[in-house]
XYZ file of C-alpha atoms in Angstrom:
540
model
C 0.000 0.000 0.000
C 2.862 2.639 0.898
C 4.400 1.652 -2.630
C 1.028 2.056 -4.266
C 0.662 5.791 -2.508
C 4.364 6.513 -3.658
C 3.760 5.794 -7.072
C -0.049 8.205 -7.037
C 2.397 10.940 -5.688
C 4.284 11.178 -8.578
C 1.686 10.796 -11.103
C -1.142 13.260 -9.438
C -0.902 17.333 -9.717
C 1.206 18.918 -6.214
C -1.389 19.027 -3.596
C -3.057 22.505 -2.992
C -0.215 23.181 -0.073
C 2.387 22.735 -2.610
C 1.206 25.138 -4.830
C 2.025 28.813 -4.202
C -1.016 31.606 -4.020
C -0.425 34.138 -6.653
C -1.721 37.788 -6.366
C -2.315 39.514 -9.819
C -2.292 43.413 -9.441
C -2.666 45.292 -12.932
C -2.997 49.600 -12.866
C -4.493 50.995 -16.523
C -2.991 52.973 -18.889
C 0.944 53.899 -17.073
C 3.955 53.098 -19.048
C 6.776 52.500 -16.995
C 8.540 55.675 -17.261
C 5.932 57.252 -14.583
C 6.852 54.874 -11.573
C 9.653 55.969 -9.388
C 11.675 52.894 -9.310
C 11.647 53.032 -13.198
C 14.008 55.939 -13.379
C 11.407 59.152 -12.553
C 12.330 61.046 -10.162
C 9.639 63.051 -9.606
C 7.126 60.358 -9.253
C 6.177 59.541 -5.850
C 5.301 55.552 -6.102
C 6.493 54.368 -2.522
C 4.841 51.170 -2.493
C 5.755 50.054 -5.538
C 9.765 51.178 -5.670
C 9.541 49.137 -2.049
C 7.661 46.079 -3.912
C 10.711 46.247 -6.836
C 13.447 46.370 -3.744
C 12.779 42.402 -2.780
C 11.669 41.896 -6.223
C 12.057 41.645 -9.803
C 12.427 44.343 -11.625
C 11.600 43.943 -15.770
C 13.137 46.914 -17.195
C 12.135 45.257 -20.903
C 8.313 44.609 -20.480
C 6.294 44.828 -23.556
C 2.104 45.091 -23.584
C 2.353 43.635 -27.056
C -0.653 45.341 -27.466
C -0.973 49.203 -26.700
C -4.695 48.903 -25.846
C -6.559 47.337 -22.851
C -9.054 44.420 -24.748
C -6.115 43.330 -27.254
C -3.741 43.209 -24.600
C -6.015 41.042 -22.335
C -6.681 38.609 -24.890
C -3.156 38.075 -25.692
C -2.771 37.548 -21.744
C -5.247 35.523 -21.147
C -4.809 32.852 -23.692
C -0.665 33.040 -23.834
C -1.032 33.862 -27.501
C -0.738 36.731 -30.392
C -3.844 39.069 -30.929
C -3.313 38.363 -34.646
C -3.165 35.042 -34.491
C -6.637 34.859 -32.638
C -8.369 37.854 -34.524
C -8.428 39.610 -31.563
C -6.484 42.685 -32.214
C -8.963 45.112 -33.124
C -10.298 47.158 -30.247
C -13.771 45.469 -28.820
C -14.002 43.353 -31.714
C -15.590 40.487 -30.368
C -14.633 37.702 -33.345
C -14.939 34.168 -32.731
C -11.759 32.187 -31.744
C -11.298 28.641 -32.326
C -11.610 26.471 -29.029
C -8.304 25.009 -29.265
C -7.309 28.298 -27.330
C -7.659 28.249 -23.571
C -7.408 30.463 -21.146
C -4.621 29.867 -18.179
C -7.655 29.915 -15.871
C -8.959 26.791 -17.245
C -5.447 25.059 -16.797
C -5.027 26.624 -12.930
C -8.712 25.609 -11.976
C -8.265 22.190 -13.065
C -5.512 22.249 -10.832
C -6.762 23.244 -8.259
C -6.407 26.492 -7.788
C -9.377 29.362 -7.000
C -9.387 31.844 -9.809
C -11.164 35.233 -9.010
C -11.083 38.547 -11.013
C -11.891 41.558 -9.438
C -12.815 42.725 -12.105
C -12.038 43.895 -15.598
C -13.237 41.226 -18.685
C -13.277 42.571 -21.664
C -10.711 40.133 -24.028
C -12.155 41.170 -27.106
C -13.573 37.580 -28.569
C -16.959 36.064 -28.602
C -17.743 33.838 -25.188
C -19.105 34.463 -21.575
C -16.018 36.302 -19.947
C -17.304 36.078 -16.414
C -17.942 32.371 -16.645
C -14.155 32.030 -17.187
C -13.489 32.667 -13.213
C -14.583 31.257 -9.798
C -15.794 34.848 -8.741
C -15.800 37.543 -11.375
C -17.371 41.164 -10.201
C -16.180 44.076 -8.007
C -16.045 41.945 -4.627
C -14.377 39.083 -6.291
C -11.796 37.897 -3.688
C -9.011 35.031 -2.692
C -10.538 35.624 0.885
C -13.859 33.694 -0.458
C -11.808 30.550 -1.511
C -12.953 27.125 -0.410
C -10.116 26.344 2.830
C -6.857 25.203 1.618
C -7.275 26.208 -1.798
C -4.218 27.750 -3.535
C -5.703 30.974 -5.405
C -4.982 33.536 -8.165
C -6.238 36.891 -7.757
C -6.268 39.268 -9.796
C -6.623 43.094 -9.276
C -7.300 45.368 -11.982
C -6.927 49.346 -10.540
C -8.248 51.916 -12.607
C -7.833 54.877 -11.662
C -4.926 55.704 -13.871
C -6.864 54.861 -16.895
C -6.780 57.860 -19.882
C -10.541 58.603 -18.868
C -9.119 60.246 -15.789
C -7.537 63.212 -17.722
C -11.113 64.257 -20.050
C -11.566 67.441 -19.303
C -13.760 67.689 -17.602
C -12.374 66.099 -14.596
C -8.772 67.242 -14.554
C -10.438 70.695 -14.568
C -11.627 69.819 -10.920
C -7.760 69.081 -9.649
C -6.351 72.014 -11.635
C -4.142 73.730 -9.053
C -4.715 71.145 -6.266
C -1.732 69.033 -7.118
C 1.371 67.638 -5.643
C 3.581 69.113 -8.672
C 3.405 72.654 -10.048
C 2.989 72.585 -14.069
C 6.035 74.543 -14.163
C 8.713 72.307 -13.043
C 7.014 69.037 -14.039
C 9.587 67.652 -16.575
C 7.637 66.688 -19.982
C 9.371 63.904 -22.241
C 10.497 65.022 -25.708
C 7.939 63.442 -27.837
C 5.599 66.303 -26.226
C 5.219 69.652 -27.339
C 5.928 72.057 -23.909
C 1.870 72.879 -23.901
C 0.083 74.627 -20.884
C -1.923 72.371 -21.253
C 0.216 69.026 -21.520
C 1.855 70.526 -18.502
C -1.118 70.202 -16.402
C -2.361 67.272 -17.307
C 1.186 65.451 -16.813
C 0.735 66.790 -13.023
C -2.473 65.379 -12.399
C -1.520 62.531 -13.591
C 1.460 61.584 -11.695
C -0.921 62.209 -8.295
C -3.156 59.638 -10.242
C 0.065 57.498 -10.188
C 0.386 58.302 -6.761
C -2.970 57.224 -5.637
C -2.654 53.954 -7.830
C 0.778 53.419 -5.942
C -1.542 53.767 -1.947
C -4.106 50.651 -3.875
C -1.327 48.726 -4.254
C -0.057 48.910 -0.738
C -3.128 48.482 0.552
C -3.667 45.353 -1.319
C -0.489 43.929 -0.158
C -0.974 45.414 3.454
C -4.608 42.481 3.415
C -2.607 40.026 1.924
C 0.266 40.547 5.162
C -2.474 40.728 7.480
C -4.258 37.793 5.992
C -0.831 35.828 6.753
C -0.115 34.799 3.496
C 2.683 37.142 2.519
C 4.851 34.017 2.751
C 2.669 32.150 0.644
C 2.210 34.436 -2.334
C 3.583 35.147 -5.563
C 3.251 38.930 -6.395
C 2.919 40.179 -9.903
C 2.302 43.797 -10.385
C 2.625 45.659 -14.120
C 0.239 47.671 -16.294
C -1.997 46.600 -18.837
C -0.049 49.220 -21.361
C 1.156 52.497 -21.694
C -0.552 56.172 -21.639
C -2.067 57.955 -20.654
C -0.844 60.801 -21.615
C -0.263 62.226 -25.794
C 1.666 59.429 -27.593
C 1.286 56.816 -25.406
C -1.449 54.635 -25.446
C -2.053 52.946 -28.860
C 1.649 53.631 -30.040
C 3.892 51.015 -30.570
C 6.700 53.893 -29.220
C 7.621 52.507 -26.066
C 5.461 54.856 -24.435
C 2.866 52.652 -25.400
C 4.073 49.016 -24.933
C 6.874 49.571 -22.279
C 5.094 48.396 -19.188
C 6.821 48.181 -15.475
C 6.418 44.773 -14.529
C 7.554 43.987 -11.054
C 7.346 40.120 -9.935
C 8.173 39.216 -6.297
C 8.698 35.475 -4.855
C 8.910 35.302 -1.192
C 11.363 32.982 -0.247
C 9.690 29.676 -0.456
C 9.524 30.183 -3.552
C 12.624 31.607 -5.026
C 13.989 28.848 -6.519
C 11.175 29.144 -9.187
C 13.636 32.071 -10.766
C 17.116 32.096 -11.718
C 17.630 35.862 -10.642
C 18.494 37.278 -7.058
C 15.959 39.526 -5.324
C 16.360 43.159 -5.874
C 17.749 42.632 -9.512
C 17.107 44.771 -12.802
C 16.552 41.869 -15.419
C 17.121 43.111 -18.445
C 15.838 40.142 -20.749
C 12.996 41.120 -22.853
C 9.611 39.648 -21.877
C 6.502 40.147 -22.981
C 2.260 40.295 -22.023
C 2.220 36.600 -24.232
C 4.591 35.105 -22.173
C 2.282 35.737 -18.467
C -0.051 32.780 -19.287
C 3.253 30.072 -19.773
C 4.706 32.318 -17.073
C 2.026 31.246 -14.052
C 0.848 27.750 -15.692
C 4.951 27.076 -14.910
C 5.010 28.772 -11.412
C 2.167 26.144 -10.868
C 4.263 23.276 -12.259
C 2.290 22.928 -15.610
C 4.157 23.047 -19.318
C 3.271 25.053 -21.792
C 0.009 24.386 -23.675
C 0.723 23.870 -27.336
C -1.868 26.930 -28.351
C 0.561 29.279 -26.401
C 3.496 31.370 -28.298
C 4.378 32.903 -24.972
C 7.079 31.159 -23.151
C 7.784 30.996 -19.297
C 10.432 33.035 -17.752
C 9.381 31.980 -14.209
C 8.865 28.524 -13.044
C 9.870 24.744 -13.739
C 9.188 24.940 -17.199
C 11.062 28.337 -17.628
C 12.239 28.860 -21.377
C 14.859 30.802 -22.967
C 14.276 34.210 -24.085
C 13.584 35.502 -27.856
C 15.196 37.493 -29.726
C 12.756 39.803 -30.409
C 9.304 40.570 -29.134
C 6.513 41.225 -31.138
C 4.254 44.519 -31.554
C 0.553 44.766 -33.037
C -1.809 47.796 -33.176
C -4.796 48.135 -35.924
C -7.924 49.238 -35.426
C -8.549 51.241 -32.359
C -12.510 52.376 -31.600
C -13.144 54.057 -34.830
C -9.987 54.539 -36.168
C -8.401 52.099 -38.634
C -4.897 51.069 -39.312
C -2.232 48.400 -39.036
C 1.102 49.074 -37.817
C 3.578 46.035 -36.310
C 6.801 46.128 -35.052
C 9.602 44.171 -32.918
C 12.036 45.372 -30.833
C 15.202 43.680 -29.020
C 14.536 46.320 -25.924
C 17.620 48.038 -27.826
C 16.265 49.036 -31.236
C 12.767 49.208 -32.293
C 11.626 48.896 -35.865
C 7.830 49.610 -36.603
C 5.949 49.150 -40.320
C 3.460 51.130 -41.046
C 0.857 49.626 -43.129
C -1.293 52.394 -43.878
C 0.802 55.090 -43.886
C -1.997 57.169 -45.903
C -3.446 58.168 -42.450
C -2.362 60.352 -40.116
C 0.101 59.320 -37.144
C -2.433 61.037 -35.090
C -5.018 60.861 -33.167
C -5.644 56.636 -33.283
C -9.074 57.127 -31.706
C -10.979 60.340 -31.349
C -11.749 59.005 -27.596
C -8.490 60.689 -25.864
C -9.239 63.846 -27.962
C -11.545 64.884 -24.564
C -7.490 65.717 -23.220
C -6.826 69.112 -23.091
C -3.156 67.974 -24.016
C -4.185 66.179 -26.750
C -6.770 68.370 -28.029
C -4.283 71.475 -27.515
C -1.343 69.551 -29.299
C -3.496 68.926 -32.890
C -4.664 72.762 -32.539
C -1.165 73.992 -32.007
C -0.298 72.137 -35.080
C -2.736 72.712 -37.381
C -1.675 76.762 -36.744
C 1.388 76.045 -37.953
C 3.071 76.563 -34.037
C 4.837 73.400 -34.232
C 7.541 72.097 -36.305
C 9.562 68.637 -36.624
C 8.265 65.715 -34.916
C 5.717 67.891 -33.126
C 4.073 68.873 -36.503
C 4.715 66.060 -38.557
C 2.777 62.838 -36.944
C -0.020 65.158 -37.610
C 0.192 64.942 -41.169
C 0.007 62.440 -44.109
C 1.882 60.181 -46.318
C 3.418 58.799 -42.681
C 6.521 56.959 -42.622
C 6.393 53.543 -43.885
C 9.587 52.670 -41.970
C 10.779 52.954 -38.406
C 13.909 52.505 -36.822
C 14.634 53.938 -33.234
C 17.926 53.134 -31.527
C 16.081 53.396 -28.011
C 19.482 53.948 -25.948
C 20.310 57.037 -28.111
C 16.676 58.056 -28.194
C 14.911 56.704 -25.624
C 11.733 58.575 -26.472
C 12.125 57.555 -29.958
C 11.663 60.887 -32.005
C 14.368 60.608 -34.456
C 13.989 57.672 -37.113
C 16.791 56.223 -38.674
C 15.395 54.076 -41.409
C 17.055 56.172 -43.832
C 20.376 56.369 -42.028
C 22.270 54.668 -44.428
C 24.752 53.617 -41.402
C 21.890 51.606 -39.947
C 20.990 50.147 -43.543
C 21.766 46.805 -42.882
C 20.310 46.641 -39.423
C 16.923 47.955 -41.120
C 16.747 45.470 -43.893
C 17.212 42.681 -40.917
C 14.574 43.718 -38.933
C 12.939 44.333 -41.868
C 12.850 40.810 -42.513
C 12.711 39.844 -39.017
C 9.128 41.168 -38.643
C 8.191 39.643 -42.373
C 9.026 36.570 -40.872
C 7.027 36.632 -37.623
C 4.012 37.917 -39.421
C 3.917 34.808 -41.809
C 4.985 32.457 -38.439
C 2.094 33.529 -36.603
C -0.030 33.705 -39.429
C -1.115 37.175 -39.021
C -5.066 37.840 -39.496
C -4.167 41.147 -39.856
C -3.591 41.037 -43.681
C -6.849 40.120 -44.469
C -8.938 43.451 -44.096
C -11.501 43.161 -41.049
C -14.321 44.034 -42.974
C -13.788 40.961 -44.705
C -13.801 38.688 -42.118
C -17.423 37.445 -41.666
C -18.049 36.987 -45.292
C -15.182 34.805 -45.265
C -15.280 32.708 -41.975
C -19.188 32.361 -42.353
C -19.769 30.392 -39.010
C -16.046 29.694 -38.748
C -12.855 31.522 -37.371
C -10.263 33.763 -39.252
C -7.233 31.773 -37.705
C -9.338 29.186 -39.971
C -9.355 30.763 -43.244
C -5.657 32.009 -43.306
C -4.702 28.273 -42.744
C -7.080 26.689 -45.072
C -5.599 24.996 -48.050
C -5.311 27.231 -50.959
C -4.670 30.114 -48.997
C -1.496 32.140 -49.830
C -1.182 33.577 -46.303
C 3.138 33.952 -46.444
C 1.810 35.559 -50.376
C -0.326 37.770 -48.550
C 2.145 39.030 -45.925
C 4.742 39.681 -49.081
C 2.137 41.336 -50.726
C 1.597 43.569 -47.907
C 4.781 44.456 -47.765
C 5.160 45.236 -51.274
C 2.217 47.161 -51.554
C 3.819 49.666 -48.518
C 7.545 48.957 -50.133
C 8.631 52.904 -50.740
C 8.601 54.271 -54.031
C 6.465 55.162 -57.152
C 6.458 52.227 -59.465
C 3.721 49.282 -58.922
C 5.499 45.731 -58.282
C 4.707 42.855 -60.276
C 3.415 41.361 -57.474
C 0.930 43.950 -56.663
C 0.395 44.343 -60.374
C -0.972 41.174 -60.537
C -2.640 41.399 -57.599
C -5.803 43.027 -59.545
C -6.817 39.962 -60.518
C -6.285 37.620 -57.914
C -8.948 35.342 -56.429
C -7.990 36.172 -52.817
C -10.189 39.517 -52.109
C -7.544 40.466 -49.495
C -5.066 40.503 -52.162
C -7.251 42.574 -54.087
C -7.637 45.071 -51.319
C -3.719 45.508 -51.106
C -3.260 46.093 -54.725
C -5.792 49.107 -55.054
C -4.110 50.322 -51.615
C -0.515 50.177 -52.954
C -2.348 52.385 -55.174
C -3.994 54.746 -53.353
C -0.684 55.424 -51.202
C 1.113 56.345 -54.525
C -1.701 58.281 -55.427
C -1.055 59.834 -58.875
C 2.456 57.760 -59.583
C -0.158 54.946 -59.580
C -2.412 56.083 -62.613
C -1.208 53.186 -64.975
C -3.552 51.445 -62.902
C -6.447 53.668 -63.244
C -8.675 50.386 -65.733
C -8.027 48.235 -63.114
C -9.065 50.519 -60.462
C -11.924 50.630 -61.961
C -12.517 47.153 -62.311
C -11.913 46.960 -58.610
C -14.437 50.505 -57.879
C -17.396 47.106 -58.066
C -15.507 44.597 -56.585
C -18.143 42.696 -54.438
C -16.006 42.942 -51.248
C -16.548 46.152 -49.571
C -12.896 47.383 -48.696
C -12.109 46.174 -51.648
C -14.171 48.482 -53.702
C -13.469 51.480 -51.397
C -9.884 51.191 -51.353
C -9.685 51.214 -55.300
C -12.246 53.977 -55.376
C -10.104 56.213 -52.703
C -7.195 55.174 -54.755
C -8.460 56.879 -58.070
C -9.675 59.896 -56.180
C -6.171 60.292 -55.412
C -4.608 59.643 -58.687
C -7.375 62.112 -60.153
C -7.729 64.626 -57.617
């Protein structure tokens, strides 16, 4: 009998005591650069800096995503929005069911699972019914006795909302900073008005920073401080102009502060108190706590763990998404080594800003596009305003951390363009990237099924479509053959990027004006508009 219960030991999941508690604490919309322990020194984040003392500190933490409902989806299920068809903002696509959550893999393993109390992960599903307790009073205090829990905390009271006008107007005056010797970053235009929103938001910091102690003052008094894995980061960058829904690392740079009491340190390979410098990213939580618990990777996740038994070795590069945002379209990726950056912008025929009319209720923001369009502004300041934007971006983000100047035509950084170049190229077609197939397009073409679906399907030229993407963006005035031929393809999306290689030529592209108009009744919808925009731009 003792050999038999030997034997079950080894074969059945670590009992619940043998599992460590983990406590989940997300803030909305801060980048790292506004907490103290981050390198600003006039933030005022004492809970926090203290938590990154005994801690971790992840001084290359990407939100792959620069907006909340992407980002959570890529979270939650360990995996790229764009694989999923998640990465439009509040999109609410179906996903195949071969993704699961990490909630579904800690719950079968015992653990209590409570979200207190943000969903929204942007795909079609019951997001509540995901958790044990899901709502406001959500709580690891309600878990069955001698459960191991996850809890997670999502604060948001730094969230861009905070700055509309009409409520900073209310703390005008009233804050901890003066607007004249608040310190604005570079990529800001020195505004009255950015001034004083920047100072009402670092007391926002400052109040996020007193939630966060008092979360881990309960857990203390609760005695399970010893117990408890601590993960504290935000969901993305922001608030402020520039930050949220960039792929600058105002918007994906993320502080990300893990800390392991000391029954459990030999789940990482780094001391306490260190600044790890190896790049992680928001796909790589899911792997991250299914390891902490003891449990490999799932084969739907492209994360990998950097905590735990099953702890992998770090990429080379981390991917960046961003297209749609509310009711603003685009598609811009990127990848960055946490030392250069490169970004492709794949519809370069908008403006660089706004992304969303939503944070236009700043002051900041809404005082930054008037200042520009009186002609008060010049270089960077003026130009992400305007259109054709740069199809190309390279930052060296040691040189220029706030990445203002581009390089991608430095011919001195040539070849380390053309590799990232090719870098990203190849991630897109790895992950088989949605995102080249319009969105518009999607339900006519998944009918009851999935997108992931229809970009693997046999007969679909997804790696095609990628190349074609990046041909149709590929600077300069003279079609490719591949786009050229494009016009007639059977694949709509391939369609779609031919008339828009034309319509960010505009008038270079009028060789093309027949098929254009071919394309003007195409039966797909952004099909049809792109080549009609086109040849108002080649005729206007």
């Amino acid at each position: 009998m003792k050999k038999f219960l030997c034997v079950l030991a080894l074969i059945l999941p670590a009992a619940a005591a043998e599992l460590p508690n983990i406590l989940w604490i997300t803030s909305e919309d801060n980048s790292a650069h506004w907490i103290g322990c981050y390198g600003n020194p006039q933030a005022s984040t004492p809970r926090i800096d203290k938590l990154a003392e005994g801690g971790l500190r992840f001084t290359r933490a990407y939100s792959n995503g620069p907006v909340c409902a992407v980002a959570r989806s890529t979270i939650l299920m360990g995996a790229y929005a764009p694989t999923m068809g998640t990465q439009h903002m509040r999109s609410r696509h179906p996903i195949p069911t071969s993704f699961r959550p990490y909630v579904s893999y800690l719950r079968e393993a015992g653990y209590y699972c409570t979200n207190n109390s943000k969903t929204d992960y942007n795909f079609l599903g019951d997001d509540a019914a995901l958790w044990d307790e899901c709502s406001g009073k959500a709580h690891y205090r309600n878990r069955p006795e001698g459960k191991p829990f996850i809890a997670v905390f999502n604060l948001t009271g730094t969230h861009e909302s905070k700055l509309f006008a009409s409520k900073a107007k209310k703390k005008q005056g009233q804050t901890r900073l003066k607007p004249d010797e608040v310190v604005l970053p570079p990529s800001q235009p020195d505004l009255p008005e950015m001034r004083e929103d920047t100072v009402i938001y670092h007391d926002l910091i400052t109040g996020m920073d007193k939630q966060v102690g008092k979360l881990l003052d309960e857990l203390e008094q609760a005695g399970l401080a010893d117990d408890t894995i601590i993960f504290y980061h935000s969901d993305h960058g922001g608030a402020m102009a520039r930050g949220k829904r960039y792929l600058q690392d105002s918007g994906v740079r993320v502080p990300m502060i893990v800390h392991l009491p000391e029954k459990w340190r030999h789940l990482a390979p780094f001391k306490p108190g260190s600044s790890v410098e190896e790049p992680i990213a928001f796909v790589d939580l899911a792997p991250t706590v299914l390891s902490i618990a003891g449990i490999a990777t799932p084969k739907s996740m492209q994360g990998r763990a950097f905590l735990g038994s099953h702890r992998a070795a770090p990429r080379e590069f981390e991917f960046l998404f961003a297209d749609r945002f509310e009711d603003t379209p685009g598609m811009r990726r990127g990848i960055t080594d946490g030392k250069f950056k490169y970004i492709r912008c794949f519809s370069p025929h908008l403006p660089g800003a706004p992304y969303s009319s939503y944070p236009m209720k700043h002051s900041s923001w809404k005082a930054w596009q008037e200042a520009a369009s009186e002609g008060k502004l010049k270089g960077y300041h003026y130009d992400i305003w305007q259109t054709p934007q740069p199809v190309e971006l390279l930052f060296d983000l040691q040189a220029d951390p706030w990445e203002i100047r581009n390089l991608a035509g430095d011919p001195e950084h040539s070849g380390r363009l053309a590799t990232m170049r090719e870098r990203l190229r190849k991630q897109m077609v790895e992950t088989h990237d949605t995102g080249v197939v319009p969105e518009d397009m999607w339900e006519e073409l998944a009918k009851d099924g999935t997108i992931h679906a229809v970009v693997r399907a046999e007969g679909f030229d997804h790696a095609g479509l990628v190349n074609l993407a990046f041909d149709a963006t590929t600077s300069g005035d003279a079609l490719p053959d591949s786009v050229r031929l494009a016009f007639s393809s059977k694949l709509p999306a391939a369609r779609y990027w031919a008339a828009t290689a034309c319509l960010i030529r505009g008038k270079s592209a009028a060789s093309a004006v027949e098929d254009l108009e071919r394309l003007s009744s195409d039966p797909l919808k952004p099909v049809s508009e792109a080549a009609k925009a086109a040849l108002a731009s080649i005729r206007k």
